N, CA, C and O atoms as a DFTB+ gen file, in Angstrom:
352 C
 N C O
     1  1    -124.682      42.417       2.280
     2  2    -124.998      43.884       2.046
     3  2    -123.843      44.660       1.318
     4  3    -122.681      44.564       1.714
     5  1    -124.159      45.344       0.364
     6  2    -123.109      46.054      -0.339
     7  2    -122.725      47.358       0.301
     8  3    -123.338      47.685       1.318
     9  1    -121.753      48.168      -0.185
    10  2    -121.349      49.243       0.215
    11  2    -122.531      50.293       0.368
    12  3    -123.390      50.400      -0.507
    13  1    -122.534      51.109       1.595
    14  2    -123.597      52.086       1.858
    15  2    -122.845      53.332       2.225
    16  3    -122.194      53.335       3.270
    17  1    -122.879      54.391       1.450
    18  2    -122.330      55.803       1.808
    19  2    -123.185      56.603       2.553
    20  3    -124.263      56.930       2.058
    21  1    -122.845      57.000       3.758
    22  2    -123.678      57.811       4.530
    23  2    -123.454      59.358       4.301
    24  3    -124.348      60.143       4.616
    25  1    -122.517      59.705       3.870
    26  2    -122.159      60.856       3.219
    27  2    -121.022      60.923       2.249
    28  3    -120.709      59.861       1.711
    29  1    -120.421      61.900       1.973
    30  2    -119.427      61.919       0.729
    31  2    -118.409      60.903       0.787
    32  3    -118.101      60.283      -0.231
    33  1    -117.854      60.682       1.922
    34  2    -116.677      59.761       1.928
    35  2    -116.833      58.605       3.157
    36  3    -115.988      57.718       3.278
    37  1    -117.697      58.682       3.818
    38  2    -117.948      57.699       4.941
    39  2    -118.653      56.494       4.324
    40  3    -119.603      56.636       3.554
    41  1    -118.176      55.329       4.672
    42  2    -118.832      54.116       4.006
    43  2    -118.960      52.928       5.098
    44  3    -118.289      52.971       6.130
    45  1    -119.801      51.927       4.839
    46  2    -120.114      50.681       5.702
    47  2    -119.981      49.738       4.634
    48  3    -120.580      49.966       3.583
    49  1    -119.271      48.698       4.757
    50  2    -119.298      47.314       3.919
    51  2    -119.170      46.062       4.674
    52  3    -118.364      45.909       5.591
    53  1    -119.959      45.209       4.274
    54  2    -119.920      43.665       5.009
    55  2    -119.074      42.758       3.882
    56  3    -119.314      42.826       2.676
    57  1    -118.320      42.128       4.311
    58  2    -117.457      41.274       3.554
    59  2    -116.582      40.358       4.257
    60  3    -116.577      40.257       5.484
    61  1    -115.779      39.634       3.409
    62  2    -114.721      38.749       3.938
    63  2    -113.435      39.418       3.946
    64  3    -113.128      40.099       2.968
    65  1    -112.597      39.301       4.993
    66  2    -111.236      39.789       5.013
    67  2    -110.277      38.928       4.332
    68  3    -110.247      37.712       4.520
    69  1    -109.426      39.603       3.474
    70  2    -108.530      38.805       2.751
    71  2    -107.229      39.556       2.832
    72  3    -107.125      40.746       3.131
    73  1    -106.093      38.604       2.485
    74  2    -104.771      39.530       2.396
    75  2    -104.788      40.318       1.099
    76  3    -105.475      39.942       0.149
    77  1    -104.074      41.354       1.057
    78  2    -103.924      42.089      -0.054
    79  2    -102.454      42.121      -0.596
    80  3    -102.157      41.664      -1.700
    81  1    -101.516      42.722       0.305
    82  2    -100.282      42.817      -0.075
    83  2     -99.405      42.092       0.915
    84  3     -99.717      42.198       2.101
    85  1     -98.433      41.426       0.616
    86  2     -97.632      40.587       1.472
    87  2     -96.047      41.383       1.509
    88  3     -95.561      42.083       0.621
    89  1     -95.503      41.049       2.719
    90  2     -94.103      41.525       2.800
    91  2     -93.477      40.264       3.240
    92  3     -93.610      39.836       4.387
    93  1     -92.754      39.637       2.270
    94  2     -91.950      38.542       2.496
    95  2     -93.027      37.383       2.041
    96  3     -94.027      37.626       1.365
    97  1     -92.657      36.094       2.523
    98  2     -93.707      35.084       2.357
    99  2     -94.739      34.788       3.311
   100  3     -95.693      34.087       2.975
   101  1     -94.614      35.349       4.695
   102  2     -95.359      34.991       5.716
   103  2     -96.046      36.139       6.553
   104  3     -96.729      35.943       7.559
   105  1     -95.723      37.538       5.908
   106  2     -96.218      38.662       6.721
   107  2     -97.217      39.332       5.756
   108  3     -96.871      39.669       4.624
   109  1     -98.490      39.520       6.239
   110  2     -99.578      40.307       5.458
   111  2     -99.111      41.774       5.698
   112  3     -98.969      42.236       6.830
   113  1     -98.890      42.446       4.595
   114  2     -98.599      43.986       4.848
   115  2     -99.906      44.739       4.746
   116  3     -99.936      45.777       5.407
   117  1    -100.996      44.434       4.057
   118  2    -102.207      45.027       4.025
   119  2    -103.306      44.122       3.709
   120  3    -103.085      43.062       3.124
   121  1    -104.610      44.518       4.101
   122  2    -105.793      43.718       4.054
   123  2    -106.699      44.342       3.098
   124  3    -106.649      45.555       2.897
   125  1    -107.692      43.425       2.377
   126  2    -108.899      44.079       1.761
   127  2    -110.124      43.350       2.332
   128  3    -110.062      42.289       2.954
   129  1    -111.158      43.980       2.075
   130  2    -112.460      43.514       2.432
   131  2    -113.198      43.098       1.118
   132  3    -113.445      44.040       0.366
   133  1    -113.540      42.025       0.763
   134  2    -114.256      41.424      -0.426
   135  2    -115.917      41.493      -0.129
   136  3    -116.459      40.619       0.548
   137  1    -116.561      42.465      -0.625
   138  2    -117.918      42.560      -0.391
   139  2    -118.794      41.738      -1.619
   140  3    -118.259      41.027      -2.469
   141  1    -119.942      41.946      -1.535
   142  2    -120.872      41.412      -2.420
   143  2    -120.578      41.958      -3.831
   144  3    -120.170      43.113      -3.959
   145  1    -120.786      41.109      -4.950
   146  2    -120.483      41.395      -6.260
   147  2    -119.066      41.595      -6.412
   148  3    -118.679      42.433      -7.226
   149  1    -118.286      40.962      -5.763
   150  2    -116.845      41.044      -6.047
   151  2    -116.297      42.375      -5.676
   152  3    -115.170      42.669      -6.076
   153  1    -117.014      43.248      -4.919
   154  2    -116.506      44.595      -4.631
   155  2    -115.372      44.485      -3.737
   156  3    -115.468      43.784      -2.729
   157  1    -114.263      45.135      -4.022
   158  2    -113.267      44.993      -2.904
   159  2    -112.581      46.415      -2.576
   160  3    -112.339      47.251      -3.447
   161  1    -112.292      46.585      -1.168
   162  2    -111.863      47.892      -0.690
   163  2    -110.521      47.488      -0.072
   164  3    -110.368      46.324       0.301
   165  1    -109.554      48.381       0.055
   166  2    -108.461      48.286       0.549
   167  2    -108.287      48.942       1.792
   168  3    -108.518      50.151       1.833
   169  1    -107.860      48.249       2.975
   170  2    -108.073      48.911       4.279
   171  2    -106.576      49.610       4.558
   172  3    -105.572      48.898       4.564
   173  1    -106.508      50.890       4.763
   174  2    -105.291      51.481       5.171
   175  2    -104.726      50.989       6.217
   176  3    -105.446      50.789       7.195
   177  1    -103.300      50.665       6.292
   178  2    -102.561      49.877       7.338
   179  2    -102.342      50.877       8.461
   180  3    -101.456      51.732       8.456
   181  1    -103.241      50.684       9.430
   182  2    -103.159      51.429      10.662
   183  2    -103.235      50.667      11.939
   184  3    -102.818      49.508      11.950
   185  1    -103.698      51.174      12.948
   186  2    -103.710      50.205      14.207
   187  2    -104.544      49.167      14.288
   188  3    -104.631      48.512      15.327
   189  1    -105.277      48.887      13.170
   190  2    -106.370      48.060      13.279
   191  2    -105.881      46.679      12.558
   192  3    -106.592      45.678      12.477
   193  1    -104.702      46.773      12.106
   194  2    -104.176      45.527      11.412
   195  2    -104.187      44.038      12.297
   196  3    -104.326      42.966      11.708
   197  1    -104.037      44.122      13.650
   198  2    -104.161      43.115      14.441
   199  2    -105.580      42.451      14.392
   200  3    -105.745      41.243      14.220
   201  1    -106.579      43.355      14.558
   202  2    -107.993      43.008      14.569
   203  2    -108.213      42.402      13.115
   204  3    -108.712      41.277      13.088
   205  1    -107.938      42.940      12.037
   206  2    -108.152      42.240      10.908
   207  2    -107.411      40.968      10.704
   208  3    -107.988      40.080      10.077
   209  1    -106.222      40.764      11.145
   210  2    -105.339      39.632      10.992
   211  2    -106.353      38.493      11.786
   212  3    -106.636      37.469      11.165
   213  1    -106.813      38.664      12.970
   214  2    -107.687      37.762      13.692
   215  2    -108.876      37.391      12.870
   216  3    -109.369      36.266      12.946
   217  1    -109.360      38.359      12.052
   218  2    -110.663      38.075      11.172
   219  2    -110.374      37.515       9.869
   220  3    -111.282      37.315       9.063
   221  1    -109.118      37.240       9.606
   222  2    -108.809      36.774       8.332
   223  2    -109.598      35.716       7.734
   224  3    -109.744      34.680       8.383
   225  1    -110.163      35.835       6.514
   226  2    -111.267      34.844       6.032
   227  2    -112.385      34.530       6.669
   228  3    -113.008      33.479       6.518
   229  1    -112.760      35.727       7.636
   230  2    -113.978      35.666       8.263
   231  2    -114.834      36.845       7.828
   232  3    -114.295      37.823       7.309
   233  1    -116.306      36.783       8.044
   234  2    -117.099      37.974       7.714
   235  2    -117.091      39.094       8.705
   236  3    -117.193      38.855       9.908
   237  1    -116.970      40.347       8.221
   238  2    -117.023      41.509       9.072
   239  2    -117.869      42.588       8.443
   240  3    -118.323      42.606       7.298
   241  1    -118.004      43.527       9.447
   242  2    -118.702      44.689       8.929
   243  2    -117.583      45.891       9.267
   244  3    -117.137      46.048      10.404
   245  1    -117.257      46.583       8.308
   246  2    -116.231      47.671       8.409
   247  2    -116.975      48.973       8.339
   248  3    -118.003      49.033       7.665
   249  1    -116.498      50.079       9.026
   250  2    -117.112      51.479       8.871
   251  2    -115.793      52.335       8.678
   252  3    -114.762      52.035       9.280
   253  1    -115.851      53.160       8.018
   254  2    -114.674      54.044       7.820
   255  2    -114.782      55.197       6.749
   256  3    -115.884      55.445       6.258
   257  1    -113.755      55.847       6.408
   258  2    -113.831      56.806       5.443
   259  2    -112.814      56.405       4.230
   260  3    -111.726      55.844       4.360
   261  1    -113.385      56.796       3.118
   262  2    -112.698      56.618       1.856
   263  2    -111.661      57.820       1.743
   264  3    -112.035      58.992       1.750
   265  1    -110.539      57.497       1.655
   266  2    -109.376      58.492       1.604
   267  2    -108.546      58.492       0.228
   268  3    -107.671      59.322      -0.016
   269  1    -108.876      57.597      -0.523
   270  2    -108.216      57.680      -1.898
   271  2    -108.354      56.325      -2.513
   272  3    -109.060      55.438      -2.033
   273  1    -107.615      56.212      -3.641
   274  2    -107.520      54.927      -4.428
   275  2    -106.159      54.435      -4.497
   276  3    -105.161      55.125      -4.707
   277  1    -106.211      52.970      -4.269
   278  2    -104.870      52.146      -4.200
   279  2    -104.844      51.184      -5.217
   280  3    -105.632      50.277      -4.951
   281  1    -104.236      51.013      -6.307
   282  2    -104.134      50.044      -7.151
   283  2    -105.457      49.805      -7.678
   284  3    -105.904      48.668      -7.831
   285  1    -106.230      51.092      -8.020
   286  2    -107.535      50.915      -8.713
   287  2    -108.720      50.551      -7.776
   288  3    -109.864      50.347      -8.183
   289  1    -108.336      50.492      -6.512
   290  2    -109.619      50.231      -5.661
   291  2    -109.663      51.276      -4.521
   292  3    -108.646      51.916      -4.253
   293  1    -110.809      51.461      -3.849
   294  2    -110.992      52.429      -2.703
   295  2    -110.126      52.058      -1.702
   296  3    -109.974      50.861      -1.457
   297  1    -109.454      53.019      -1.004
   298  2    -108.675      53.002       0.207
   299  2    -109.490      53.525       1.239
   300  3    -110.069      54.608       1.149
   301  1    -109.554      52.631       2.402
   302  2    -110.399      53.131       3.351
   303  2    -109.614      53.196       4.706
   304  3    -108.751      52.363       4.984
   305  1    -109.959      54.222       5.526
   306  2    -109.196      54.396       6.841
   307  2    -110.406      53.866       7.807
   308  3    -111.513      54.401       7.861
   309  1    -110.031      52.804       8.504
   310  2    -110.923      52.107       9.388
   311  2    -111.291      53.023      10.714
   312  3    -110.381      53.577      11.329
   313  1    -112.633      53.150      11.112
   314  2    -113.148      53.639      12.312
   315  2    -113.630      52.348      13.215
   316  3    -113.530      52.400      14.440
   317  1    -114.115      51.284      12.601
   318  2    -114.827      50.330      13.428
   319  2    -114.662      48.979      12.595
   320  3    -114.771      49.039      11.371
   321  1    -114.405      47.784      13.213
   322  2    -114.542      46.535      12.749
   323  2    -115.265      45.730      13.483
   324  3    -114.871      45.605      14.643
   325  1    -116.318      45.068      13.136
   326  2    -117.218      44.003      13.767
   327  2    -117.191      42.665      13.091
   328  3    -117.641      42.561      11.950
   329  1    -116.653      41.557      13.777
   330  2    -116.785      40.413      13.193
   331  2    -118.347      39.835      13.316
   332  3    -118.956      39.822      14.385
   333  1    -118.869      39.386      12.118
   334  2    -120.258      38.885      12.003
   335  2    -120.268      37.522      12.278
   336  3    -119.238      36.880      12.071
   337  1    -121.409      36.896      12.775
   338  2    -121.669      35.634      12.716
   339  2    -122.061      35.162      11.357
   340  3    -122.579      35.978      10.595
   341  1    -121.893      34.087      11.021
   342  2    -122.063      33.497       9.542
   343  2    -123.480      33.623       9.146
   344  3    -123.717      33.681       7.939
   345  1    -124.531      33.677      10.053
   346  2    -125.778      33.864       9.681
   347  2    -126.423      35.311       9.664
   348  3    -127.598      35.531       9.372
   349  1    -125.499      36.251      10.014
   350  2    -125.850      37.622      10.084
   351  2    -126.031      38.288       8.605
   352  3    -126.335      39.475       8.495
């Protein structure tokens, strides 16, 4: 499923959690979610970083608000993360 906007800045996206920015060689500073059609959104580094780290390279559904652009990609403030089964 691609991005779905419910209103002006709210979004839902299903995709794979990937590292986006690194701090040093072994610490992920920020995450991205890669959706269908190579669509990529950057996740604002907030209190959900641990949940995203546990879902690294797994399929998730994220819900949140678009709050800006970071390095040419939408920057999203997360409200919810759900790890999906591979057949969902």
